[in-house]
Amino acid sequence: MSRSVRTRPEGSGQALSEAYDTALLDLDGVVYAGGNAIVHAVESLATARAGGMRLAYVTNNALRTPDTVAGHLTELGIPTDADDVITSAQAVARLISEQVPAGARVLVIGGEGLRVALRERGLVPVESADDDPAAVVQGFGGPDLPWGRFAEASYAVARGVPWFASNTDLTIPSGRGIAPGNGAAVEVVRIATGAEPQVAGKPLPPMHRETILRTGAERPLVVGDRLDTDIEGAFNGQVDSLLVLTGVTDGALLLAAPPQHRPTYVAADLRGMLTGQPEVVASGAGFRCGGWTATAGATGAPVLELEGDGDALDGLRALCAVAWTAAGEGSCALDGGKALARLGL
Ligand SMILES: [Mg+2]
């Protein structure tokens, strides 16, 4: 890819909700966690929407239908239509429809969200490898998916029937811990067949294309909590991204991010959509943002150092600039632990 490597978070004189026409929001770790709304999410989204920003919710989870997701968000106090929800089931259904004859049968290993998405594209979900399917598709089936479904998929895939997966997230968070995700289920069939599926979900292009086709976004901003799905998906789609720290990414992960995992902007939570973003500027041997100046190795040790005070996020932005500049196209190996502890991050 010929894009220049990002070496610092960008500034914005304008509120992000005004600079971009559509927010493509991840759900888990951004809007809700464990079924409950994340702090500041409800009111921040309401304010962004009232200001004219289109809000769309983009999820790799193929189990639930857009209707069900929209109902959940509305219950949380975020009024949402089914049309505002884009799932990896929809992205993979479109991908399949482009490669099989109209009205083809598709063997489904997954849940209702996948079946509804296939029917929307005129495809016919079937349950058995003996039903002469033109494709096999796997999406997250939830805890009640019987083991025999993987055998069904394997029989068809081993015969050479084209194999698709909604997404390959290996794990899925639940209220009780980390559970195996659809990627783990895909591994089961891969082990049995040695075959390789075509995958639609974040960070791959079919999912981003689906969100753009469905929202008509011209200046989209991807908003997510995960570097290897949300932020990398934005990178692959060549659009800007906002990382929020309400989910799985902490300061240390962000500092170590390789180029495809570096967001355009970083904020503590969704309130960051409603404001401009401070500039990070070169300062002496390091970088300054707000009241903080970050440098590397000034004391001779391979560590990131921080001086000043003010907003912790400004300190993190300055540290990102030092770490990403030092790392270039790789991943920063400098120790940021002490600097991050000083910021409480
Ligand atoms: Mg997430």
GROMACS .gro file of C-alpha atoms and ligand atoms in nm, residues 26-30 225-226 230, ligand 1:
model
    9
   26ASP     CA    1  -1.886  -0.063   1.673
   27LEU     CA    2  -2.117  -0.189   1.950
   28ASP     CA    3  -1.941  -0.396   2.215
   29GLY     CA    4  -1.696  -0.184   2.414
   30VAL     CA    5  -1.815   0.134   2.240
  225ASP     CA    6  -1.253  -0.003   2.057
  226ARG     CA    7  -1.050  -0.277   1.883
  230ASP     CA    8  -1.242  -0.161   1.386
  346MG      MG    9  -1.587  -0.375   2.009
   0.00000   0.00000   0.00000
